[in-house]
Coordinates of C-alpha atoms and ligand atoms in Angstrom, one line a residue:
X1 CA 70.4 106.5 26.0
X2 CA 71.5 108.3 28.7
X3 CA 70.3 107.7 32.5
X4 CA 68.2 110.5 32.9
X5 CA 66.4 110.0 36.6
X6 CA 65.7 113.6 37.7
X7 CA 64.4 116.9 34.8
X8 CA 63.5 119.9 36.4
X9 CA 61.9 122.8 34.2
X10 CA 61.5 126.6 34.4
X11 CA 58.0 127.2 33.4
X12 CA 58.4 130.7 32.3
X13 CA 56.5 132.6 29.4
X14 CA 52.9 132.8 31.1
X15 CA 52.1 136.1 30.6
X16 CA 54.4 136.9 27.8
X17 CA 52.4 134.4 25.9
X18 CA 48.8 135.9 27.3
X19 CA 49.8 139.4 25.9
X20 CA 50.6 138.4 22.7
X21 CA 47.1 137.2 22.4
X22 CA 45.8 140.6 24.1
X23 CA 44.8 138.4 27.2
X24 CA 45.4 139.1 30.9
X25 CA 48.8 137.5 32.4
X26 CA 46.4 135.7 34.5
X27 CA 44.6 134.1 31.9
X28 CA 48.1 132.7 30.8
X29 CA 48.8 131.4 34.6
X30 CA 45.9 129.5 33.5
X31 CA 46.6 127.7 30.8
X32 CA 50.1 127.2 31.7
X33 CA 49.3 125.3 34.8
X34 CA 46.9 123.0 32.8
X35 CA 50.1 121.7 31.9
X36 CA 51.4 120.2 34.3
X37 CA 49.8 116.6 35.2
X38 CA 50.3 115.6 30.9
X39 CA 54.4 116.8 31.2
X40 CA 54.4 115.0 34.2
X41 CA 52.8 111.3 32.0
X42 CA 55.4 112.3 28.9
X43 CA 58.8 112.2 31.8
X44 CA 56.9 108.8 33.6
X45 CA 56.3 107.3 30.0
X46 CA 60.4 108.6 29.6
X47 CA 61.3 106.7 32.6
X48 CA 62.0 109.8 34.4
X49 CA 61.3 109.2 38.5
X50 CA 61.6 112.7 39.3
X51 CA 60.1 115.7 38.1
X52 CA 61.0 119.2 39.7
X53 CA 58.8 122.7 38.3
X54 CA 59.4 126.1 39.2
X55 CA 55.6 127.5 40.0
X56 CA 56.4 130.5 42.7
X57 CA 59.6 131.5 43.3
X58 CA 60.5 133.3 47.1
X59 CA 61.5 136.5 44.3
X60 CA 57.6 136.3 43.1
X61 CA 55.9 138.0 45.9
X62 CA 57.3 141.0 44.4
X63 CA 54.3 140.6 41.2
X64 CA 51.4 142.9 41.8
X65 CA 49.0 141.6 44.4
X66 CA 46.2 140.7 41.9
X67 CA 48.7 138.6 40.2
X68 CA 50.2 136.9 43.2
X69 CA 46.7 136.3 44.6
X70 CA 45.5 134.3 41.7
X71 CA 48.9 132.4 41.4
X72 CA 48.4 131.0 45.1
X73 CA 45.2 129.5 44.0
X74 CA 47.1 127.4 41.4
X75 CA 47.3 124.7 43.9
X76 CA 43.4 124.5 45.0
X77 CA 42.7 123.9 41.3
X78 CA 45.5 121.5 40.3
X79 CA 45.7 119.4 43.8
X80 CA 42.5 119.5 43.9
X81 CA 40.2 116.6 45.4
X82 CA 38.8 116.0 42.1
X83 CA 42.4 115.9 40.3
X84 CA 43.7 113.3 43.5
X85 CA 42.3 110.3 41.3
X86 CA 44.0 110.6 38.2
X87 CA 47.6 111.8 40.2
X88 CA 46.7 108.1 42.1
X89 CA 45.8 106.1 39.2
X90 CA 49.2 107.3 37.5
X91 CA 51.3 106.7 40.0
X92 CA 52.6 110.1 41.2
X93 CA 54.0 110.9 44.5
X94 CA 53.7 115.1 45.2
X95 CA 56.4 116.7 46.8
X96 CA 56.3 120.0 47.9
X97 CA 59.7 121.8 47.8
X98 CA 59.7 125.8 49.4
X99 CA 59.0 127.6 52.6
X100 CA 56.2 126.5 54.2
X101 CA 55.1 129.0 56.4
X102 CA 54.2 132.3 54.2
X103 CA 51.8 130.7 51.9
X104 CA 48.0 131.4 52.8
X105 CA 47.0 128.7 55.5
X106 CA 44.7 127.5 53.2
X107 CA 46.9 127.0 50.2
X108 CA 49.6 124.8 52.5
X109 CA 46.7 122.7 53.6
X110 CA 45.9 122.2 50.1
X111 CA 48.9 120.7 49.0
X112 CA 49.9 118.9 52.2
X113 CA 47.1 116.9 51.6
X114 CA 47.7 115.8 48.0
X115 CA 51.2 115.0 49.8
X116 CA 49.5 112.9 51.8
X117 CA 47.3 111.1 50.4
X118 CA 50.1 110.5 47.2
X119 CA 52.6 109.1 49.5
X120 CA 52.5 105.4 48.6
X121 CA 52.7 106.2 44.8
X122 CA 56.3 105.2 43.2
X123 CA 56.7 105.5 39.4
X124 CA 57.8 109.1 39.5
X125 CA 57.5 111.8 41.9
X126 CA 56.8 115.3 41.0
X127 CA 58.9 118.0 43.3
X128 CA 56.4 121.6 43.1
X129 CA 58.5 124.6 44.0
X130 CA 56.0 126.6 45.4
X131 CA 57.5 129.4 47.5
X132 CA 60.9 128.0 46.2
X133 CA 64.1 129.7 46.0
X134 CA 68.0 128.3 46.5
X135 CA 69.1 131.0 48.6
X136 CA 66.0 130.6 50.9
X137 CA 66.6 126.8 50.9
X138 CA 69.8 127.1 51.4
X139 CA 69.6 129.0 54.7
X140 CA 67.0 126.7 56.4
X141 CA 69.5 123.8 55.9
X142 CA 71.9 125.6 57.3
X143 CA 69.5 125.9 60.1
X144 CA 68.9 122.6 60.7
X145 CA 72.6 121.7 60.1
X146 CA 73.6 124.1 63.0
X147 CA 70.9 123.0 65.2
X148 CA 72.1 119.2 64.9
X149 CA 75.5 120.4 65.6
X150 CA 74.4 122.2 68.5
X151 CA 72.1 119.3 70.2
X152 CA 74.5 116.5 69.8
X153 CA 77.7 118.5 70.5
X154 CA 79.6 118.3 67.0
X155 CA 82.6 119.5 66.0
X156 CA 82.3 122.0 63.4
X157 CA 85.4 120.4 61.0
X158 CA 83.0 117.1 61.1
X159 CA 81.1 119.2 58.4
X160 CA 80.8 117.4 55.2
X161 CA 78.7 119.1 51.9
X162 CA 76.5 116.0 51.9
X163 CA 75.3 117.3 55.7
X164 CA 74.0 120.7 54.0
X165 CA 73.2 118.6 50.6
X166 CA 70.9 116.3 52.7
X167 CA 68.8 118.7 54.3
X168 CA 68.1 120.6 51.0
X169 CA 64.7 120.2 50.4
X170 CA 65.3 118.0 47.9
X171 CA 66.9 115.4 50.4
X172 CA 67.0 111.9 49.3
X173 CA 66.6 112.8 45.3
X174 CA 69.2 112.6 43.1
X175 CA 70.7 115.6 41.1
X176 CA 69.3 117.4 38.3
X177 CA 70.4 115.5 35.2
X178 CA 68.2 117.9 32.3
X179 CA 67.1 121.2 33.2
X180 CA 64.6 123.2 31.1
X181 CA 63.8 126.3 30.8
X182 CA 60.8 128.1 28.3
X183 CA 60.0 131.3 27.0
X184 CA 63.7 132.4 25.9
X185 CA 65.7 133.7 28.6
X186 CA 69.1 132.4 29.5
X187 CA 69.5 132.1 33.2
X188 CA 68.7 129.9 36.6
X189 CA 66.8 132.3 38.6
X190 CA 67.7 131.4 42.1
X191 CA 66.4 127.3 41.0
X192 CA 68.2 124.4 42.8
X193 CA 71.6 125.7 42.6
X194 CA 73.4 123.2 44.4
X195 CA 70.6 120.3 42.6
X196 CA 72.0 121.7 39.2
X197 CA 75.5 121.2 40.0
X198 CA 76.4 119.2 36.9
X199 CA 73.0 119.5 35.0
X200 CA 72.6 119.9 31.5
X201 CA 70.9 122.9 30.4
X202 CA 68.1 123.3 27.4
X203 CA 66.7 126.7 27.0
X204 CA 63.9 126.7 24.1
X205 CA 61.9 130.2 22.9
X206 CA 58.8 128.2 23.2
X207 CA 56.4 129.8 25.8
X208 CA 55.1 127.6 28.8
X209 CA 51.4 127.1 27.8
X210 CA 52.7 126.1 24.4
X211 CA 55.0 123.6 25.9
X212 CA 53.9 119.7 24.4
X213 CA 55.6 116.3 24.2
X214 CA 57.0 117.5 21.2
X215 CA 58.8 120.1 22.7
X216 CA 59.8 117.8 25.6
X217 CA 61.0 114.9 23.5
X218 CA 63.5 117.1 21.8
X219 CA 65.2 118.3 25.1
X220 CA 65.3 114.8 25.6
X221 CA 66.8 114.2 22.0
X222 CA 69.8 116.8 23.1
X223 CA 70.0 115.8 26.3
X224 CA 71.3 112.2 24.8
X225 CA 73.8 113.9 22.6
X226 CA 75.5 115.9 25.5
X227 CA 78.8 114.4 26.4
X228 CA 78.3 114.4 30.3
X229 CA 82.3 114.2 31.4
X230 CA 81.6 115.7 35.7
X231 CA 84.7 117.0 35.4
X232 CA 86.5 114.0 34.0
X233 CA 88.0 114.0 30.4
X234 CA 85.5 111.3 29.1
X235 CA 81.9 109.8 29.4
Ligands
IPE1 C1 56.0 131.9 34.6 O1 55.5 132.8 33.6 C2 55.0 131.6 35.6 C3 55.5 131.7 37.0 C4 56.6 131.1 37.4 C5 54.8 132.5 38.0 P1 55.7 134.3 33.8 O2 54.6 134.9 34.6 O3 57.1 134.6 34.3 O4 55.6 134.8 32.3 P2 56.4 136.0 31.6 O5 57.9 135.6 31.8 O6 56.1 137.3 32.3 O7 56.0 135.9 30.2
MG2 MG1 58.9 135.1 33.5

């Protein structure tokens, strides 16, 4: 077995999988997001401390209004008062990765209080991208790289990757080791770039709300066959 500290998935196939079914994309959305606390249990149970999954990406705005509205309540229902117990009980710190200041006031409240009140919990943490996208992140670290720079009175050839690294918003995690991604397609989509440096990748047809342990445990499966060399010319 391989270390595997840090999976990070795609969920994608929502609304693919609703149409099939002659559902709305919404309804998908849905069931998809039910999802989420038993993949969570199956990496913890995998000895997996961190957990990263794509929900809203900085590129989803662009989905019709109806579609974007309903997705912004995903966090009222999942981090919900009612839901805190369970995340407690298991263990499960929330992070919240993504800009913070265009979600509804209401929605950032939401899950800045499940951040809250999950802060002591250690056996895994689970990183939401909500709002999240790698070019976006990248430019507010850059931000708050310059600003240091600028109150303490750097030099500018002081500048290290691990300054811009460290104030991703993934600061103090470790690197993607497995990345996931459902429904079929072949590609990133703007998700922890930097974080996926020297990540495996496991792409699977299966549709988000179809996702199960199953699923999961063969990503796992391949992810222990990969020869992992970062560049070197063995293990
Ligand atoms: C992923 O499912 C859910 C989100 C990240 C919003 P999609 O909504 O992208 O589903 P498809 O790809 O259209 O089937
Ligand atoms: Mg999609």
């Amino acid at each position: 077995m391989k270390p595997l500290n840090h999976v990070a998935i795609i969920l994608d196939g929502n609304g693919r999988w609703a149409q099939a079914q002659n559902k709305s994309r919404t309804y998908g959305h849905k069931e998809g997001m039910k999802k989420i606390f038993d993949t969570v249990l199956y990496a913890k149970q995998n000895n997996i401390k961190h957990i990263t999954l794509f929900c809203f990406s900085t590129e989803n705005w662009n989905r019709p209004e109806q579609e974007v509205k309903y997705l912004m309540n995903f966090p009222k229902n999942e981090f919900s008062k009612k839901n805190l117990k369970k995340y407690q009980d298991n263990g499960i710190k929330l992070c919240w990765i993504g800009r913070r200041n265009k979600v509804p006031i209401e929605c950032k409240q939401v899950i800045e209080n499940f951040e809250n009140e999950t802060k002591n919990q250690s056996d895994i943490i689970l990183n939401i991208a909500f709002d999240y996208g790698s070019s976006e992140e990248l430019v507010n670290s850059v931000k708050n790289v310059l600003n240091d720079y600028v109150v303490n009175k750097k030099v500018i050839n002081s500048l290290e990757f691990k300054d811009i690294y460290n104030n991703l918003y993934t600061a103090n995690q470790p690197p993607v080791d497995l990345l996931i991604r459902t429904g079929g397609e072949q590609r990133i989509s703007n998700f922890l770039l930097l974080q996926c440096a020297y990540a495996e990748f496991y792409f699977t047809k299966t549709f988000w709300p179809d996702f199960n342990n199953n699923h999961f445990e063969s990503a796992i499966k391949e992810y222990n066959n990969r020869n992992r060399r970062f560049g070197q010319i063995k293990e």
